[in-house]
mmCIF file of C-alpha atoms and ligand atoms in Angstrom:
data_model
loop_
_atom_site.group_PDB
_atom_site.id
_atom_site.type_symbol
_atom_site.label_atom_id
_atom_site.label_comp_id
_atom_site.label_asym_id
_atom_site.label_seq_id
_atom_site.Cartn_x
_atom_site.Cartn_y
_atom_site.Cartn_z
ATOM 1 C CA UNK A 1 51.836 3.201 60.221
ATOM 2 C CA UNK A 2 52.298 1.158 57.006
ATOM 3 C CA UNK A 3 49.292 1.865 54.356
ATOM 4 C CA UNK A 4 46.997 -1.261 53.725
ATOM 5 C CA UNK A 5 48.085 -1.524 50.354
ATOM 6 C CA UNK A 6 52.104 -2.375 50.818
ATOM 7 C CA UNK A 7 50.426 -4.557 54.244
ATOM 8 C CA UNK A 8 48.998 -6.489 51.832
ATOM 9 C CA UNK A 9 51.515 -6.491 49.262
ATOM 10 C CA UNK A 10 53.887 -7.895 52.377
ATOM 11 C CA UNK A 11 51.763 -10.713 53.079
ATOM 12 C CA UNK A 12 50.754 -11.757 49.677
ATOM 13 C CA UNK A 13 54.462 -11.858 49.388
ATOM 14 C CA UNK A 14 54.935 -14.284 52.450
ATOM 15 C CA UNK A 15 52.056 -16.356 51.671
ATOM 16 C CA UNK A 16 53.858 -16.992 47.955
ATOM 17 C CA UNK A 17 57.045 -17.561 50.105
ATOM 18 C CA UNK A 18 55.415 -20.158 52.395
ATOM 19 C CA UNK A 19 53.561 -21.598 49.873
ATOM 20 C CA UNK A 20 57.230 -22.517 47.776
ATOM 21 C CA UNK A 21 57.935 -23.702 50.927
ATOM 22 C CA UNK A 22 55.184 -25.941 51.302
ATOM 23 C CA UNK A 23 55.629 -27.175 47.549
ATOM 24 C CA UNK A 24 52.203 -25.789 46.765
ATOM 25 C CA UNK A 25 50.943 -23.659 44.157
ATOM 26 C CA UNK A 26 50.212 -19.672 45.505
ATOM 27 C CA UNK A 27 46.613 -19.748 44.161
ATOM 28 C CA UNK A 28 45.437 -22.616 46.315
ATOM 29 C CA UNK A 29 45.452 -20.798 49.336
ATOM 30 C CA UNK A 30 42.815 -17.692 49.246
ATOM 31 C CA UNK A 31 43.685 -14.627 51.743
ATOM 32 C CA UNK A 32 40.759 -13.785 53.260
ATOM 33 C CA UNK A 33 40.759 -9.833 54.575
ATOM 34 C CA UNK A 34 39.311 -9.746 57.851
ATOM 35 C CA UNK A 35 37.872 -6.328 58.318
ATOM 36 C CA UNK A 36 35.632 -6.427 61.533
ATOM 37 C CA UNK A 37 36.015 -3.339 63.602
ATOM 38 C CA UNK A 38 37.372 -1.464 60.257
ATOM 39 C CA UNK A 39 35.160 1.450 58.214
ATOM 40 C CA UNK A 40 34.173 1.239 54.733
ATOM 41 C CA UNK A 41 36.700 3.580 53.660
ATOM 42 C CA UNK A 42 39.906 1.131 55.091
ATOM 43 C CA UNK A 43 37.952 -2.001 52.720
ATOM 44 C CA UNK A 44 37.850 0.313 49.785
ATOM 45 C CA UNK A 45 41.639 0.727 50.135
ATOM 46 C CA UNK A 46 42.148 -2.860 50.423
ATOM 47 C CA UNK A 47 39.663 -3.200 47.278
ATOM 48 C CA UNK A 48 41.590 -0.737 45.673
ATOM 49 C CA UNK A 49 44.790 -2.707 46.095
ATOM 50 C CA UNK A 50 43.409 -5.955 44.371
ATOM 51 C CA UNK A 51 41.922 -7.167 47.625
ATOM 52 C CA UNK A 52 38.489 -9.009 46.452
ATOM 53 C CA UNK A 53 37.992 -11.398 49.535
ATOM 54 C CA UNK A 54 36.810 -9.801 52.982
ATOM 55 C CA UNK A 55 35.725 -11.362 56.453
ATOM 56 C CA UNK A 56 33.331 -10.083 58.632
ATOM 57 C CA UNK A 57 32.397 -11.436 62.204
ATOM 58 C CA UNK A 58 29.721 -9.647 63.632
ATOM 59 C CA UNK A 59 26.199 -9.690 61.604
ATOM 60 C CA UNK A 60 25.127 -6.310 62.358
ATOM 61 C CA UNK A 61 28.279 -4.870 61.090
ATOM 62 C CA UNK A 62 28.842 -6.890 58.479
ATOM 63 C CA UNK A 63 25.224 -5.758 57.172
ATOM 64 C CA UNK A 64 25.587 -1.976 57.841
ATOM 65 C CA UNK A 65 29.303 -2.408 55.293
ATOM 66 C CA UNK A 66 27.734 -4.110 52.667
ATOM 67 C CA UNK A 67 25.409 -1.490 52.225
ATOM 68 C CA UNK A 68 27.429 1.499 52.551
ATOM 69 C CA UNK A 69 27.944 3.364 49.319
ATOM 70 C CA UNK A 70 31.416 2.964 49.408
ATOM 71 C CA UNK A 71 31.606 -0.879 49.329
ATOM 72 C CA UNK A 72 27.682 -1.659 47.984
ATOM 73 C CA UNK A 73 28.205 -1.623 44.027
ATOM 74 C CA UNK A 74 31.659 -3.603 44.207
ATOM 75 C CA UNK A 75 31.377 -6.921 43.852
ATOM 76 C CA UNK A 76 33.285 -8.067 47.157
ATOM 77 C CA UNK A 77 32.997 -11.457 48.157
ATOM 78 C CA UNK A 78 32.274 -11.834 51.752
ATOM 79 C CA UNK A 79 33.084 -14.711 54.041
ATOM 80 C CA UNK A 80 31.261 -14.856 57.752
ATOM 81 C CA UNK A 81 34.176 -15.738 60.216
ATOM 82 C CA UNK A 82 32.322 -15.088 63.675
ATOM 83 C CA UNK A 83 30.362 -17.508 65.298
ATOM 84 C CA UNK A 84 26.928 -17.505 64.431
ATOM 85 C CA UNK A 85 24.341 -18.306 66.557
ATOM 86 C CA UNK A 86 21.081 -19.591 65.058
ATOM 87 C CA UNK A 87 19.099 -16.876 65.296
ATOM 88 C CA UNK A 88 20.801 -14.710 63.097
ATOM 89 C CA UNK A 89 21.655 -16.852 60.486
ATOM 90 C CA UNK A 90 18.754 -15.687 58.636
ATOM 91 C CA UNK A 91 20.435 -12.075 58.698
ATOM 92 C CA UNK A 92 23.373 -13.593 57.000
ATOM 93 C CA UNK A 93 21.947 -15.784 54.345
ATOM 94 C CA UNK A 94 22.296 -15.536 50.995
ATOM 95 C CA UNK A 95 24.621 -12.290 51.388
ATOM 96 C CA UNK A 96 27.645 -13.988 51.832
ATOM 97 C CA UNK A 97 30.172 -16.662 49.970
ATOM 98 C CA UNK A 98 30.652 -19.150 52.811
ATOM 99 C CA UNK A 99 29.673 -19.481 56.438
ATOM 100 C CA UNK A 100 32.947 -20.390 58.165
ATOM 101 C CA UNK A 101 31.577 -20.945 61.790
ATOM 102 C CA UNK A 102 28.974 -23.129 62.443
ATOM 103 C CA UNK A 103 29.605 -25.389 65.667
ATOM 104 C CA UNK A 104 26.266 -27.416 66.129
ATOM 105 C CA UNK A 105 24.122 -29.333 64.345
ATOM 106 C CA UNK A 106 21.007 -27.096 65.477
ATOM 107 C CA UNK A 107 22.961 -24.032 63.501
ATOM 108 C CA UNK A 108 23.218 -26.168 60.507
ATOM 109 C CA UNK A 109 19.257 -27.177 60.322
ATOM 110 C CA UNK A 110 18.523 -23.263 60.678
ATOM 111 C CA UNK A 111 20.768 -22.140 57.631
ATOM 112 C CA UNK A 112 19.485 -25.401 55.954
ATOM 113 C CA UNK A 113 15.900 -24.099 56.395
ATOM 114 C CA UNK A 114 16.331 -20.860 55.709
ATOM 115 C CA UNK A 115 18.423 -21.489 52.608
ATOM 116 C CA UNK A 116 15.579 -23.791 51.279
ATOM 117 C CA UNK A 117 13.268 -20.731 52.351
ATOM 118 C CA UNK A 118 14.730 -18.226 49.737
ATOM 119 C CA UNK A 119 15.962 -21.296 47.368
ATOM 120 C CA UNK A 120 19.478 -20.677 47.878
ATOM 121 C CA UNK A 121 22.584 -22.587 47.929
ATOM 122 C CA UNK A 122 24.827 -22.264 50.842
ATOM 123 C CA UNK A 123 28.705 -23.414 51.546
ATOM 124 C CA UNK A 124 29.985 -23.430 54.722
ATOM 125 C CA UNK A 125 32.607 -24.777 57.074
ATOM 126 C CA UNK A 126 32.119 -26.532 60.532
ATOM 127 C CA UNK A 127 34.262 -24.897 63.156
ATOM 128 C CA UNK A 128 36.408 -27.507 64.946
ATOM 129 C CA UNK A 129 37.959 -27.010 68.544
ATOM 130 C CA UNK A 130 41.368 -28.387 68.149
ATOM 131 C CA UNK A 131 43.141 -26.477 70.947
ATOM 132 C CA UNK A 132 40.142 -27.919 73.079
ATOM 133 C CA UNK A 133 40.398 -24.698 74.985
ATOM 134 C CA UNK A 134 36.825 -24.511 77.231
ATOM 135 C CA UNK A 135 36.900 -20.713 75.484
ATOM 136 C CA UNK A 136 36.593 -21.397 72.343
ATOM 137 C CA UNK A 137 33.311 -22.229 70.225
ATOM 138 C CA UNK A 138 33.600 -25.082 67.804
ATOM 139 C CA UNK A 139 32.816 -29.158 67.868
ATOM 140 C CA UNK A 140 35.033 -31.306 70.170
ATOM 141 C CA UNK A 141 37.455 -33.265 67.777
ATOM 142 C CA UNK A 142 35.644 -36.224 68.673
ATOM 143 C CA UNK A 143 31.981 -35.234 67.650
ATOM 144 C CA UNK A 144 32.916 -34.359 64.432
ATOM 145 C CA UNK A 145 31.869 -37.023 61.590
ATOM 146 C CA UNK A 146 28.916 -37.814 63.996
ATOM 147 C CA UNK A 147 27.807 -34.144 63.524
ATOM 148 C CA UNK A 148 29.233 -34.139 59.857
ATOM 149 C CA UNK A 149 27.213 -37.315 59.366
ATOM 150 C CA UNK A 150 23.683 -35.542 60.205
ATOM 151 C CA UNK A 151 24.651 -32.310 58.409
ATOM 152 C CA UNK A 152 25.845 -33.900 55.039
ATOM 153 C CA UNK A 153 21.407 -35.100 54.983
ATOM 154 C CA UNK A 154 20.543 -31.155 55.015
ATOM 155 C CA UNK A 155 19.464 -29.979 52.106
ATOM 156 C CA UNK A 156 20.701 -26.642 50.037
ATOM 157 C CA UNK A 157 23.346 -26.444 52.155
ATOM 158 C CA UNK A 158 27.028 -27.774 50.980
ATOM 159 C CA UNK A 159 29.592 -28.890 53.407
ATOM 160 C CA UNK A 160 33.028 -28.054 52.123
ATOM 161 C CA UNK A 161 35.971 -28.186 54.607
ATOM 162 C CA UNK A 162 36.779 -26.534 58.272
ATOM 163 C CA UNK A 163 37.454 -23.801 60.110
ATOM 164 C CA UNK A 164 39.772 -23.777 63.498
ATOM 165 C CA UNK A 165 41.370 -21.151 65.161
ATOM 166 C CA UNK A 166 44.646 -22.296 66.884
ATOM 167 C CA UNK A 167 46.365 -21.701 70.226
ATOM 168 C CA UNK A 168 48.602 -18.443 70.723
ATOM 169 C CA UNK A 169 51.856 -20.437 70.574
ATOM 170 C CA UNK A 170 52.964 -20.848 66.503
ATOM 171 C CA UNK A 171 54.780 -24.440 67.497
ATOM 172 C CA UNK A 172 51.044 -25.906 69.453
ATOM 173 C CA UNK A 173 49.178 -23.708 66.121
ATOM 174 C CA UNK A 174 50.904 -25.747 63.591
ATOM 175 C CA UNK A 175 50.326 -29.385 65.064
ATOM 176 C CA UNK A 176 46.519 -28.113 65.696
ATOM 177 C CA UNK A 177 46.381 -27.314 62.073
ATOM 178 C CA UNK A 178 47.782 -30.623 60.622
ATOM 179 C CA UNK A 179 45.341 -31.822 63.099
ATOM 180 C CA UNK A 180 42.194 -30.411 61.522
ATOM 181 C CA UNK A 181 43.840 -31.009 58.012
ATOM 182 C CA UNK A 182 43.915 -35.271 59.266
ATOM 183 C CA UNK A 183 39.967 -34.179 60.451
ATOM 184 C CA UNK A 184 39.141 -33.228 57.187
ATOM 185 C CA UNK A 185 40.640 -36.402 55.449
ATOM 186 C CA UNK A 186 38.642 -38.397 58.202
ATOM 187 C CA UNK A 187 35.930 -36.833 56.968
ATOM 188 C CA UNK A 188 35.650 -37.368 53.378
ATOM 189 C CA UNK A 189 35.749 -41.078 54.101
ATOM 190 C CA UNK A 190 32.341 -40.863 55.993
ATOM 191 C CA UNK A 191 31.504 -38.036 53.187
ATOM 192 C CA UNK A 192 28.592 -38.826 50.360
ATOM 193 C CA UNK A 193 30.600 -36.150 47.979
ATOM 194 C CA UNK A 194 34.342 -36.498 49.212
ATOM 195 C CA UNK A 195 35.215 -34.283 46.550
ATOM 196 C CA UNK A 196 33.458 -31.455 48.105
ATOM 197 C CA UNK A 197 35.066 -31.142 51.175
ATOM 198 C CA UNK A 198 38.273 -29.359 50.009
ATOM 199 C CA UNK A 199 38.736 -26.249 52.387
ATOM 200 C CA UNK A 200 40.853 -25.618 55.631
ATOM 201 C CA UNK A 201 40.159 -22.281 56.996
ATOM 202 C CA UNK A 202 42.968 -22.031 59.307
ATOM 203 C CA UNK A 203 45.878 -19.255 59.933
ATOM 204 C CA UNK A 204 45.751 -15.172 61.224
ATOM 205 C CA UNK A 205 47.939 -12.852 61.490
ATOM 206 C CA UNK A 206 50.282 -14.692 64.022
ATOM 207 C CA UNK A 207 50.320 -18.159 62.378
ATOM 208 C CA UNK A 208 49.652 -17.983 58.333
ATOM 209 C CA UNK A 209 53.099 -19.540 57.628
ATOM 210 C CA UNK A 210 52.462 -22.323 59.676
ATOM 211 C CA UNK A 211 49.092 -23.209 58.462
ATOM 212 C CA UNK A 212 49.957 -22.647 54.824
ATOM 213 C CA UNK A 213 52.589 -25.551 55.475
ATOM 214 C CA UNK A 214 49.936 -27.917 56.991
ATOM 215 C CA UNK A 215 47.507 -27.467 53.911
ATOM 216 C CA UNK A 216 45.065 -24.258 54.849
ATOM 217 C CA UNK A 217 43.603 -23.133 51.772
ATOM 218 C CA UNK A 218 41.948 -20.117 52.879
ATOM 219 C CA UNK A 219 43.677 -17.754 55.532
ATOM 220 C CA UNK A 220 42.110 -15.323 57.861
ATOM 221 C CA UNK A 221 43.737 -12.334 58.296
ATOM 222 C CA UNK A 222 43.242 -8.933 60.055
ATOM 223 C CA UNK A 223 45.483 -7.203 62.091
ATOM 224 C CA UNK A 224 48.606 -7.603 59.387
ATOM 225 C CA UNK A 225 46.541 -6.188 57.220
ATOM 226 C CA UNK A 226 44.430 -3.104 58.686
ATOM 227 C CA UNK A 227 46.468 -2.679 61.770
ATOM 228 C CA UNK A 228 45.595 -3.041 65.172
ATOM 229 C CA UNK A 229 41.478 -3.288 66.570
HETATM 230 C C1 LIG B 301 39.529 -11.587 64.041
HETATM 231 C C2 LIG B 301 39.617 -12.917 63.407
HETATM 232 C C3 LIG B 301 40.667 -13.231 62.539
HETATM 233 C C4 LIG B 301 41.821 -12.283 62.217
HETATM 234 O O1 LIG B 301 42.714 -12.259 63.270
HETATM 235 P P1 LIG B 301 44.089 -11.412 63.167
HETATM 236 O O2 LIG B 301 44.889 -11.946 64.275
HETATM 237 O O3 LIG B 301 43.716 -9.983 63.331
HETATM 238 O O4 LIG B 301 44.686 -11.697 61.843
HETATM 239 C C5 LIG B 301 40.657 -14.473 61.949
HETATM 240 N N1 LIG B 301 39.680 -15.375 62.191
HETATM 241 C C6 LIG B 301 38.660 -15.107 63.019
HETATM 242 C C7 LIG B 301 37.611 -16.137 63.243
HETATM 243 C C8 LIG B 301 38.597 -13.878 63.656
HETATM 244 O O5 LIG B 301 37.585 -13.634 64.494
#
């Protein structure tokens, strides 16, 4: 098996490559590390490689990592990828740098409360289903400003892009992304602060190229990094 460290240095190497491709600049699209599933000691290798960025999707995980002494005196930025349901959002508060999947309104309000709670601000990302698959969490395309419109009253909590994740097939994945990329500029026209709704979340393993060429600017990515869960 290939170490982390030359993983990584492979995909930083094809996001640079689809990113000349795209006509876009490499540092507007942040690689995000997903690490669920993987110890400590595999982040630390990926930290030791330049890797500052990781994404975690279950809370009770994500909670026992950051406080390992391995990981617990770096300062990692964390991102919560899974879906999180409402009652654990006060688990996940204030310990991470953006909340990437939150798919109802009710979800919202809670990390709104709780952020007011412990004065904090949070960013996060509403999780759109564009594949419309009955599987997947996320809003229905067609909810979204209505939702957006309640969220964007909440206080402490910011609103800055989306989050998607697309269908299996790379050709379906890429018009889903410039999908949610035509959501997001929907959005900012029925946005109080346009100019904080700048982030796509969209792109793993299978289908990074693709959504670096429909405008993601932050990419999720496990298995080409850490190998197989
Ligand atoms: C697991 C996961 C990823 C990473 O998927 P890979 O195919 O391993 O790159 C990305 N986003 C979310 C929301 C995930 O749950």
């Amino acid at each position: 098996m290939e170490s982390i460290a030359s993983n990584l240095a492979a995909i930083r190497e094809q996001i640079a490559s689809a990113c000349r491709k795209a006509g876009r600049r490499d540092d507007e699209v942040t690689l995000i590390a997903v690490s669920k599933t993987k110890s400590a000691a595999a982040i630390r290798e990926a930290w030791d490689a330049g890797q500052r960025v990781f994404g975690e999707s279950y809370v009770q995980e994500f909670l026992e990592k950051q406080q390992d002494p391995l990981l617990s005196s770096l300062p990692l930025s964390w991102h919560f990828i899974g879906h999180l349901q409402s009652n654990k959002v006060r688990q996940v508060a204030g310990k991470v740098a953006m909340v990437h999947g939150i798919d109802k309104v009710s979800t919202a309000e809670e990390l709104s409360r709780r952020a007011v709670q412990h004065d904090l601000q949070i960013d996060y990302l509403l999780e759109v289903n564009v594949s419309r698959e009955s599987s997947k969490y996320g809003l229905d395309p067609s909810s979204l400003i209505q939702a957006a419109e309640e969220c964007f009253l909440m206080p402490n909590i910011t609103l800055r892009g989306l989050m998607t994740i697309a269908a299996p097939d790379p050709d379906q994945a890429r018009r889903e992304f410039a999908e949610l990329r035509e959501a997001l500029e929907k959005l900012r026209c029925a946005a109080p602060e346009p100019a904080s709704l700048t982030e796509l979340s969209m792109g793993m393993s299978q289908d990074f190229e693709e959504a670096i060429l429909e405008g993601a600017t932050m990419i999720r990515i496990g298995t080409a990094i850490f190998g197989w869960r």
